[in-house]
Structures are given as structure tokens and as C-alpha cells.
Tab-separated table of C-alpha atoms in Angstrom:
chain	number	residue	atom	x	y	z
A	1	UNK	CA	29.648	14.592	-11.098
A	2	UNK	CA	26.100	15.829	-11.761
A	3	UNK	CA	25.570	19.340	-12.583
A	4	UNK	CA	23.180	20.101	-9.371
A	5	UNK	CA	25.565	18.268	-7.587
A	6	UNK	CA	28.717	18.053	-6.004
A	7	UNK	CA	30.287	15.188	-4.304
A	8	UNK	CA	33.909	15.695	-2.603
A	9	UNK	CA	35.855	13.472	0.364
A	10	UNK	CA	39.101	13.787	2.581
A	11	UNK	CA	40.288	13.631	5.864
A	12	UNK	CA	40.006	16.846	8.813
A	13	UNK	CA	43.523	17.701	10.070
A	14	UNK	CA	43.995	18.983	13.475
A	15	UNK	CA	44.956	22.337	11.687
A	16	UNK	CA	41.283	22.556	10.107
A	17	UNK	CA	40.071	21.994	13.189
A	18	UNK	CA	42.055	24.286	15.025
A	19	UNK	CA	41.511	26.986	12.316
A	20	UNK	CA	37.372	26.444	12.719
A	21	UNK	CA	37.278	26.752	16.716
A	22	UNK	CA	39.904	29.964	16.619
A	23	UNK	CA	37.288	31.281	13.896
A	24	UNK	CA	34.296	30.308	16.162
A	25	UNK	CA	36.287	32.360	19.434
A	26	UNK	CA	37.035	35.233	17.330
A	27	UNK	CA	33.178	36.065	17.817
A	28	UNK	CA	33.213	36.433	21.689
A	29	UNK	CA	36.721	37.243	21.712
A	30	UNK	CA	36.379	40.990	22.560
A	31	UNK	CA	34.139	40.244	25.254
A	32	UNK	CA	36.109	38.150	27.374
A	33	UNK	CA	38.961	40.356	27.124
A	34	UNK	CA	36.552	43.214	28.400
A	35	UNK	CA	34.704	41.172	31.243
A	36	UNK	CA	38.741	39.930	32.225
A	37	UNK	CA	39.850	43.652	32.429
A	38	UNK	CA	37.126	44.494	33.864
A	39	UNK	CA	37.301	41.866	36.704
A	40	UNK	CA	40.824	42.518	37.408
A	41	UNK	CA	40.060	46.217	37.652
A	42	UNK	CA	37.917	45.658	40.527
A	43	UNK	CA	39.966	43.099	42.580
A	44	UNK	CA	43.103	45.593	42.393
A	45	UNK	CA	40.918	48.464	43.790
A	46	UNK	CA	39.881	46.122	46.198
A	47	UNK	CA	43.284	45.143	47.483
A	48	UNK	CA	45.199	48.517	46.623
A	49	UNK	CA	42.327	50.743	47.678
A	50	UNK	CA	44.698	53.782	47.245
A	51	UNK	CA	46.232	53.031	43.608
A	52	UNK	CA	45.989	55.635	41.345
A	53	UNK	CA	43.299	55.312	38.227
A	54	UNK	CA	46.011	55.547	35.478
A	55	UNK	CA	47.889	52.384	37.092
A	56	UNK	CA	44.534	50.442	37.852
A	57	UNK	CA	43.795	51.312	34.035
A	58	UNK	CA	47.395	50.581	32.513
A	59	UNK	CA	47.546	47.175	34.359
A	60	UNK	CA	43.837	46.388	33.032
A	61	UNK	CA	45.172	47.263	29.352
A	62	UNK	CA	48.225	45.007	30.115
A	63	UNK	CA	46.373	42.175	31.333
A	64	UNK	CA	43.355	42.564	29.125
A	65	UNK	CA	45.977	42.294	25.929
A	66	UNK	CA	47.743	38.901	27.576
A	67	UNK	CA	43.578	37.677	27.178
A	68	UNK	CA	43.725	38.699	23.571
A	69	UNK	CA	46.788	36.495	22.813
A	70	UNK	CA	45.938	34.017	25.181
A	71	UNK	CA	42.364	33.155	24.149
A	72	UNK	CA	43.156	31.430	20.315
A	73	UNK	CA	45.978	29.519	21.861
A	74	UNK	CA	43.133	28.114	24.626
A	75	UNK	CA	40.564	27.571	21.804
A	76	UNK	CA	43.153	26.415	19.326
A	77	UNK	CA	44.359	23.539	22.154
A	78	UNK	CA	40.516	23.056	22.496
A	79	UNK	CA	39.777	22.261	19.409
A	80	UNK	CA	42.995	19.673	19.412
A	81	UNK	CA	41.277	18.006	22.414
A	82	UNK	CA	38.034	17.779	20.551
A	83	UNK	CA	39.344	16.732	17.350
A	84	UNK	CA	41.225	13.522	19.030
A	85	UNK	CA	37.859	12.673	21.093
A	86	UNK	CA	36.288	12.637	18.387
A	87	UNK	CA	36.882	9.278	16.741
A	88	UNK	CA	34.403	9.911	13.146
A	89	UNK	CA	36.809	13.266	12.427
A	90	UNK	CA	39.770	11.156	12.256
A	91	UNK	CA	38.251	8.787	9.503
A	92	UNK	CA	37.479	9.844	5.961
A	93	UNK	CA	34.921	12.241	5.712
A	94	UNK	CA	32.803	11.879	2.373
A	95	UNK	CA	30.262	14.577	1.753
A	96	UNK	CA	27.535	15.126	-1.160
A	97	UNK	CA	25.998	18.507	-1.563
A	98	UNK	CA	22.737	19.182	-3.519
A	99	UNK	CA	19.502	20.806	-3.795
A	100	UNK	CA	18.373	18.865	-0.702
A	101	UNK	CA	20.979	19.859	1.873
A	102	UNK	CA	24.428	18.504	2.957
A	103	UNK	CA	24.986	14.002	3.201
A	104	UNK	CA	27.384	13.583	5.246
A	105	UNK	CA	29.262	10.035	5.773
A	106	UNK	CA	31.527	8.462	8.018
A	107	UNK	CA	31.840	4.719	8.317
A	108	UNK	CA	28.891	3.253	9.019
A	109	UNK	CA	27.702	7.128	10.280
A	110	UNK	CA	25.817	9.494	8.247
A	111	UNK	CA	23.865	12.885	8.326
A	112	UNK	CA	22.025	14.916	6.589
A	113	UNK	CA	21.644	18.524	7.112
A	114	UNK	CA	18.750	20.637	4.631
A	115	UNK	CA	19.459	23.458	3.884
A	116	UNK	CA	16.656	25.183	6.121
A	117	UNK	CA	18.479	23.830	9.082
A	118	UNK	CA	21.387	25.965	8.029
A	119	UNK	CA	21.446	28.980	9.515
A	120	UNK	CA	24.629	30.763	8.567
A	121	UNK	CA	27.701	29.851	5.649
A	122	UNK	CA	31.279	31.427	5.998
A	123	UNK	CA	34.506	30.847	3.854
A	124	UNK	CA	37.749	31.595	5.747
A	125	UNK	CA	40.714	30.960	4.723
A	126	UNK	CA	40.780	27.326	3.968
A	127	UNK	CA	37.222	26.174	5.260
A	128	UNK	CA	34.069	26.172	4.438
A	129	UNK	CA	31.876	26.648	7.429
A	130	UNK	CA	27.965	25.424	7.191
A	131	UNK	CA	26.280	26.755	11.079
A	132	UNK	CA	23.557	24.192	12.150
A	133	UNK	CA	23.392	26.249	15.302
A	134	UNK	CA	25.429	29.039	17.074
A	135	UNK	CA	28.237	27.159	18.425
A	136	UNK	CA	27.851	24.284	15.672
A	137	UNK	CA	29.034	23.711	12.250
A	138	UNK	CA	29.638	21.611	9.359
A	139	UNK	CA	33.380	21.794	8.368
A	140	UNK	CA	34.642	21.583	4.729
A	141	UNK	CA	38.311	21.732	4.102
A	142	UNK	CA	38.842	23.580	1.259
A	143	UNK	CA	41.248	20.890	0.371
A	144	UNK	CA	39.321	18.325	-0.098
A	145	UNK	CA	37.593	20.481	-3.464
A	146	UNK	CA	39.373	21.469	-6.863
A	147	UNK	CA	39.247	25.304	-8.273
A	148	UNK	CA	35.988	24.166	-10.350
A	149	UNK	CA	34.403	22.343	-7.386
A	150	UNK	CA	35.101	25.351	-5.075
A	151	UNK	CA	33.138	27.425	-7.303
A	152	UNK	CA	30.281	24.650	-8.129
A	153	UNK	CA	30.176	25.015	-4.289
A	154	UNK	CA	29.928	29.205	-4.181
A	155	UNK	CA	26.955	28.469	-6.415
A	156	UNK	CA	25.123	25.568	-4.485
A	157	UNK	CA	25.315	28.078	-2.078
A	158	UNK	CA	24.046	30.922	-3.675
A	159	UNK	CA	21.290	28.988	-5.138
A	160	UNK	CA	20.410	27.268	-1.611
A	161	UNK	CA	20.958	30.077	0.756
A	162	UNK	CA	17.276	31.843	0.531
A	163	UNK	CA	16.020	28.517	1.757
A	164	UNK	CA	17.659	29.533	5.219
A	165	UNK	CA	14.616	30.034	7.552
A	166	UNK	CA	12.293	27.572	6.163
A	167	UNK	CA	13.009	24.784	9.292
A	168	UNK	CA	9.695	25.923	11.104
A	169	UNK	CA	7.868	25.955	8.793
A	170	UNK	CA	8.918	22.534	7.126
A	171	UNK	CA	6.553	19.676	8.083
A	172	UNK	CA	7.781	16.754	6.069
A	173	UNK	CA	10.076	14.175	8.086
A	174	UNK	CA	13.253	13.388	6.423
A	175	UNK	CA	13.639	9.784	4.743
A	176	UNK	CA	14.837	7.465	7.120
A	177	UNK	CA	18.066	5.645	5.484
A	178	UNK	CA	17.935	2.533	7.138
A	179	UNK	CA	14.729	0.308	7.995
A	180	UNK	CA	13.597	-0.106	11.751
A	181	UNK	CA	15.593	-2.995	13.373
A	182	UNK	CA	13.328	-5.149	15.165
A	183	UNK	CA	15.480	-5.731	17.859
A	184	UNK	CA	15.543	-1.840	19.005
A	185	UNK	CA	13.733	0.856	20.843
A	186	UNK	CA	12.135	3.791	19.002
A	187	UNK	CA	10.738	6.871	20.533
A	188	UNK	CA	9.970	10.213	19.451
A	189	UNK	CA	10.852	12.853	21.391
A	190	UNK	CA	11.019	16.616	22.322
A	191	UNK	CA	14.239	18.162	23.641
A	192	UNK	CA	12.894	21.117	25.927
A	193	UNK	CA	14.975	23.971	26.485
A	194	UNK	CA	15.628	22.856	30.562
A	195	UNK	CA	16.501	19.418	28.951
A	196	UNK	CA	19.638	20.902	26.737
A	197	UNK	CA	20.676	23.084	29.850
A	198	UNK	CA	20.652	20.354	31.838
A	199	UNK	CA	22.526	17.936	29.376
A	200	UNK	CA	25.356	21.458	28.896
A	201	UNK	CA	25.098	21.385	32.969
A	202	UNK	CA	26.585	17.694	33.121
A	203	UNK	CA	29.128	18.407	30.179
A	204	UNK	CA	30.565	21.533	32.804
A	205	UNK	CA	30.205	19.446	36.017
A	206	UNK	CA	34.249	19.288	36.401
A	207	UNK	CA	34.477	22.872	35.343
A	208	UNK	CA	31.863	23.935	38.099
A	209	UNK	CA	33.903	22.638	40.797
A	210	UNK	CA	37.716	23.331	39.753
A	211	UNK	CA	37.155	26.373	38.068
A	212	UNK	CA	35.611	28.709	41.205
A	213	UNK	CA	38.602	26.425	43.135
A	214	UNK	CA	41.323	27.687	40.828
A	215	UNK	CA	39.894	31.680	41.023
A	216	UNK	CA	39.893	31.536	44.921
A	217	UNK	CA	43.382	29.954	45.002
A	218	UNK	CA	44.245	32.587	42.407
A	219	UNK	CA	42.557	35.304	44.267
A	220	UNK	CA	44.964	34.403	47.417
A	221	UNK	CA	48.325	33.855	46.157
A	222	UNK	CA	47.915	37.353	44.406
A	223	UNK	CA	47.273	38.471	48.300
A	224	UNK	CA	50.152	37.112	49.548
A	225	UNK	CA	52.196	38.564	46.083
A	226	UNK	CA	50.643	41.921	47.600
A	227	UNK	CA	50.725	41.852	51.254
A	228	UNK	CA	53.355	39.078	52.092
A	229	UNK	CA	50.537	37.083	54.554
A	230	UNK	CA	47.363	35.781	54.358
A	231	UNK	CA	44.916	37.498	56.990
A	232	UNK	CA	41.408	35.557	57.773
A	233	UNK	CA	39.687	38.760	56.047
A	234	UNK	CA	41.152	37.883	53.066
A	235	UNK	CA	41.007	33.812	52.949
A	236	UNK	CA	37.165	34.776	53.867
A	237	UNK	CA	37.061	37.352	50.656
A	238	UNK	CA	38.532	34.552	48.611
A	239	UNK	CA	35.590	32.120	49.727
A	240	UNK	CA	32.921	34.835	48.772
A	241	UNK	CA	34.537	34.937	45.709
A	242	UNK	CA	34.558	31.275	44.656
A	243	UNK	CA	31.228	31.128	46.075
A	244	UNK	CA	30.341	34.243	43.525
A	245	UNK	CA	32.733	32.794	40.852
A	246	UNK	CA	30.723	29.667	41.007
A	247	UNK	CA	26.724	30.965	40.946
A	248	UNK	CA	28.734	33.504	38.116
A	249	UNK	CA	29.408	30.422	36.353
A	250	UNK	CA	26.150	28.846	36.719
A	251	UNK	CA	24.744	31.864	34.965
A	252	UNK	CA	26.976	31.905	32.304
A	253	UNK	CA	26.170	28.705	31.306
A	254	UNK	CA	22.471	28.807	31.451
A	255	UNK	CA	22.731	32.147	29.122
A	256	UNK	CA	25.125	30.166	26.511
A	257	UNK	CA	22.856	27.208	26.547
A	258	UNK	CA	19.828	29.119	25.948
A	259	UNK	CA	21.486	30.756	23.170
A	260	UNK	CA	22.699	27.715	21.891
A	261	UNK	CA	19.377	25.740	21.944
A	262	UNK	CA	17.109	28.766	20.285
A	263	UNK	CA	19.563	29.106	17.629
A	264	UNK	CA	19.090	25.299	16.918
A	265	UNK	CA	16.344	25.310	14.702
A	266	UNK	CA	16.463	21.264	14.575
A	267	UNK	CA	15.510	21.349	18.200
A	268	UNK	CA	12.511	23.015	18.034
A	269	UNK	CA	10.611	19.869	16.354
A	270	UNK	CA	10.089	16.145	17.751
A	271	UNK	CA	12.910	13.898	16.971
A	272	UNK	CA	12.869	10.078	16.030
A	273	UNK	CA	15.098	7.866	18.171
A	274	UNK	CA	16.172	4.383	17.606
A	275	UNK	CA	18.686	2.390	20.007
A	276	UNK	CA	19.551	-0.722	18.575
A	277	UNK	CA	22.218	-3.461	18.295
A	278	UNK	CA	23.414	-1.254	15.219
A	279	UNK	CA	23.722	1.541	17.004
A	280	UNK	CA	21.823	5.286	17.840
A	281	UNK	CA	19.760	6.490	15.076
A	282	UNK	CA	18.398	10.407	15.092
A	283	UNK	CA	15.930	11.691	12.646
A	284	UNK	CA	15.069	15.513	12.945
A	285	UNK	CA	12.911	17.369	10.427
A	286	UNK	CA	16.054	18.665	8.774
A	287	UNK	CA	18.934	16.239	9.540
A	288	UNK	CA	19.286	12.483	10.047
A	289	UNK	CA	22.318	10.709	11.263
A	290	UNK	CA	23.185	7.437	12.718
A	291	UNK	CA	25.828	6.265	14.864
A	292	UNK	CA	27.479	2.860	15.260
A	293	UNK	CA	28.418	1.995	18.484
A	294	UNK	CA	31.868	1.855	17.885
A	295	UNK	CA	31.543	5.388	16.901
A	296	UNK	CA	29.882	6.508	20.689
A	297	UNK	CA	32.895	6.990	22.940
A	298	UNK	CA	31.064	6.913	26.472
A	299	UNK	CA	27.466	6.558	27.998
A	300	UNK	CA	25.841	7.800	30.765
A	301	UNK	CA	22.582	7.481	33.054
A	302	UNK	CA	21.844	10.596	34.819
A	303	UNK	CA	18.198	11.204	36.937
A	304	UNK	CA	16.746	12.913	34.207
A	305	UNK	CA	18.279	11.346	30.657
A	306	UNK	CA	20.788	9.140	28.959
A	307	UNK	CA	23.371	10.548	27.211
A	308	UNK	CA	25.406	8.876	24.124
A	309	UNK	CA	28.498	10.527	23.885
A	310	UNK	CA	30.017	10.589	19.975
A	311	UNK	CA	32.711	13.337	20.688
A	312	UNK	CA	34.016	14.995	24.072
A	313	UNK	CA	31.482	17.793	24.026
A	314	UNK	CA	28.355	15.913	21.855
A	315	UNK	CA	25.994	13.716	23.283
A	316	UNK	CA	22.580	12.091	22.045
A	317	UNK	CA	20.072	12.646	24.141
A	318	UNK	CA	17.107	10.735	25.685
A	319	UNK	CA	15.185	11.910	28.544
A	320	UNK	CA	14.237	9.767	30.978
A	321	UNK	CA	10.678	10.849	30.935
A	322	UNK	CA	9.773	9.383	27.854
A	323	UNK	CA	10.986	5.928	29.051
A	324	UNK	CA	8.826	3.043	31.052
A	325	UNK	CA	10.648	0.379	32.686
A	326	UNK	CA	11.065	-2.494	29.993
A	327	UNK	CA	12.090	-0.028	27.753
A	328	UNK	CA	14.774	1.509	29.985
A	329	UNK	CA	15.756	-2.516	31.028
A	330	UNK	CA	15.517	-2.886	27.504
A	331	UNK	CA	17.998	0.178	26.547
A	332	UNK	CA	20.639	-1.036	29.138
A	333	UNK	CA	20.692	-4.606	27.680
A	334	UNK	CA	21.556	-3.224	24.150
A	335	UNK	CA	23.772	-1.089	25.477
A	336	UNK	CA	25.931	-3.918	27.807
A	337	UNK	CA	26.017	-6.075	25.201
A	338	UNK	CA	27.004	-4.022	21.817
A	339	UNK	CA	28.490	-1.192	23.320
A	340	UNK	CA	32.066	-0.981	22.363
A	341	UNK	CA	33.178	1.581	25.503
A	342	UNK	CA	34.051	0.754	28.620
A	343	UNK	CA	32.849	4.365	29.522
A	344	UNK	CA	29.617	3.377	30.800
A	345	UNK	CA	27.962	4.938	33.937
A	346	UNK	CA	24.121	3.415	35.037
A	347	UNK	CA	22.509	5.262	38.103
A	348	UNK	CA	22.645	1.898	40.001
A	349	UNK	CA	26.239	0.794	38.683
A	350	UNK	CA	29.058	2.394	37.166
A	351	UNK	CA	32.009	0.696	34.710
């Protein structure tokens, strides 16, 4: 191993990954146990109008502390789900760290992250954590280093970290590691901020319709715990309040995205795409990765973009807009005839 550089490899267990999303939920933790207390507060003075303030605030406290214990075990099964979705965690992981940024390789998939795309570090316990965006990181088991490596690591860090910040103003384009293939479609493109909200939109398009469902359902068997019947008054509340629960939701996620996508310094640049028979290439000023396709687990066609799914909540995206016909014919005929998924949804036919 090189002195300015430190090279280590291994495989991420479910318990890394568990450990890294129950560190990511620790940060909005407190405020979902608030808005939950909060929420039940107000639908017990609705249907006990006459309950006394200590109870209404005792049963908040109660149920507000079930939210505090519940929420790791939700993220923790989360991350599970993500982690077996995800077909490049499960394979050997090899990663370099240097001066330049992070390599990262996986099969025939690799990325690299600079450091000035980086915009916060944190050791816990047994990870090191490397934030390319608010609710994205780079995970390092601290397994995979020895005592000396862990501390070669502390000092890449230290010597790296100032370079945080630098992404906007960095105009060079990163190296592409593999040659144009002939046989593909390049384009360079700008994610907008509407684009990425739209793209989270699809990813909660199940959630948008069960979840306002399940709080109306919800909303009524705790009516008929209460009163013993269901009235019209309150099967009508409980319809106002899915209705709510689901504009409410809407909301949510347009704040989250938002949040998400500003803190994303990557995505504030053009970014080089190439679909080809090898697979989905992406070039941003401070990372470059490419995916094989037996690495992208579904694919869809949507009015506005196509989406390359390479984990359960991660897509590659290409808007429509920047597309003329032969090269969206052309895109589809890669796709049908490398594509390894049978995940595969086109606006004018679905498989």
C-alpha cells in the first residue's frame, strides 16, 4: 500500500446496513415522535371533546414513546429491504481512497466520489460514513480495515476534509474510465430540481395511495374502539382525513426532496450519460460510475423520464426532454435486448 493511499475490500452485512439507516433515522427521530404525539393529541380531543388535559397529555407521552422504540425497528427492517434489492451490496465491495476522492468497485460497477462532493464524514461504531448528499452515503465497514489502516484512514480524512465545498466551484470533468461504445447513446444532461421530485414522486406512488388508506381505516376502527358504532359524521371525518393525510403527504415529500436535491452538490452540474449494450454509464463533475445491466434491477418509462433502477430506492435518470425519437427507439432497443430484468415498463407496453 502507498503511503497517500489506502486500498481495503469486503463484503456489507445486513447488520452494517442496518446499523447505517438506524444512524441516518436517529437525525429526524425526535421529530416524528413530536409530529406523532402531536397528531394523536388532536384526534383524541376531537373524539373525547371532554377529556381532561393531563390524560390527553399522558396518552400523547405514552404513544409518542411506542414512536421512539418503534422507529429504528422500521428503519432497521428498511434498510434489510434495501440491502437485499440491492444486488452490487451483496457482492464484494473493493474501495481505494486517495488524494482524489473515494474508487469504488463492484463487478463490472464502479464510482468515484472527490472529495468536494463529500459533504459530511462520521465514524460510529463500526462504520465509516462518507455523505454524498443528505439522505446518501458511502458505507465503510470498519471491518473490512486493520488498526493501522483505520488510522491511515482518520488521516486521509483529516488531510481531505477542507476540500469539502469545492464541488461548485470545480470545473474539470472527471476521467471517463471506459471509452465511448459506438453502439450507445450519449447525452448530457441537467437534473432540475422538479425532475428529482418528480423521479422521488414515482418511488412513493404505492405509499401515496395505501398510506392515507391505512390512516382513514385507522382513524375509524379507533371510533368504533371509542363509541361502539360508526355514525356517517364520522366515516365522513375519516374521508377528510385521508383526503388531508394524503395532500399532507404530498407535502412532505416535496420538502424531503428539495432537501435532498440541494444538498446534492453533484446535481447541481450537467451530467454525461451513456446507454449502451454494456450497460448505464454516469459521469458527474465529482463522481463517475457505471452500471452493467445485470446490475439494474428494473426499468421504467414514465411521461417525463426513464428511470434505471440499481437498488429499490435508486434510479438513473434520463428525462425525456432531452430525447428525439431515434434516440428514444434507439434506447428501448438496447434496453430489450441486453437488459437482464424482466422488470421493464414502456409507456406503450409493459413486461
Amino acid at each position: 500500500m502507498e503511503n497517500n493511499e489506502l486500498k481495503v475490500s469486503g463484503l456489507i452485512s445486513e447488520e452494517a446496513m442496518k446499523e447505517y439507516i438506524v444512524f441516518h433515522s436517529n437525525k429526524t427521530r425526535m421529530w416524528y415522535v413530536i409530529s406523532f404525539a402531536l397528531l394523536y393529541s388532536v384526534l383524541i380531543r376531537i373524539l373525547l371533546p371532554d377529556i381532561s388535559i393531563i390524560f390527553m397529555l399522558v396518552a400523547s407521552l405514552f404513544m409518542g414513546t411506542i414512536v421512539w422504540f418503534l422507529l429504528p425497528k422500521m428503519a432497521s427492517k428498511k434498510g434489510i429491504k434495501e440491502y437485499r434489492s440491492d444486488q452490487l451490496m451483496q457482492q464484494e465491495v473493493f474501495y481505494t481512497i486517495n488524494a482524489e476522492g473515494i474508487y469504488k468497485k463492484v463487478g463490472r460497477s464502479e464510482m468515484l466520489t472527490r472529495w468536494e462532493g463529500i459533504l459530511s464524514i462520521h465514524e460510529t461504531k463500526n462504520l465509516f460514513l462518507f455523505y454524498i448528499s443528505k439522505n446518501k452515503a458511502i458505507v465503510i465497514p470498519q471491518k473490512f480495515l486493520l488498526k493501522s489502516e483505520m488510522q491511515r484512514l482518520r488521516q486521509l480524512i483529516k488531510e481531505n476534509e477542507n476540500s469539502k465545498g469545492a464541488a461548485l466551484e470545480y470545473t474539470e470533468p472527471v476521467a471517463r474510465i471506459q471509452p465511448e461504445n459506438p453502439g450507445g447513446v450519449n447525452f448530457t444532461i441537467f437534473i432540475s430540481e422538479k425532475m428529482f421530485i418528480d423521479h422521488i414522486h414515482f418511488l412513493a406512488r404505492k405509499a401515496k395511495v395505501f398510506f392515507p388508506i391505512w390512516v382513514g381505516v385507522l382513524y375509524i376502527l379507533l371510533a368504533l374502539l371509542l363509541f361502539k358504532e360508526i355514525t356517517f359524521l364520522i366515516t365522513a371525518f375519516a374521508i377528510i382525513v385521508s383526503i388531508a393525510t394524503r395532500f399532507l403527504l404530498s407535502t412532505v415529500i416535496n420538502w424531503k426532496a428539495a432537501i435532498e436535491y440541494r444538498s446534492d452538490r453533484r446535481m447541481h452540474n450537467d451530467i454525461h450519460l451513456e446507454i449502451s449494450p454494456d450497460g448505464v454509464t454516469q459521469t458527474i463533475q465529482s463522481a463517475h460510475s457505471h452500471y452493467s445491466w445485470d446490475n439494474i434491477l428494473s426499468i421504467y418509462e414514465t411521461k417525463t423520464t426513464f428511470l434505471f433502477f440499481v437498488s429499490k430506492n435508486k434510479a438513473i435518470i434520463l428525462p425525456q426532454v432531452y430525447l428525439n425519437s431515434d434516440e428514444r427507439s434507439k434506447i428501448k432497443s438496447i434496453i430489450s435486448e441486453n437488459a437482464k430484468t424482466n422488470k421493464i415498463a414502456f409507456m406503450d407496453k409493459a413486461s
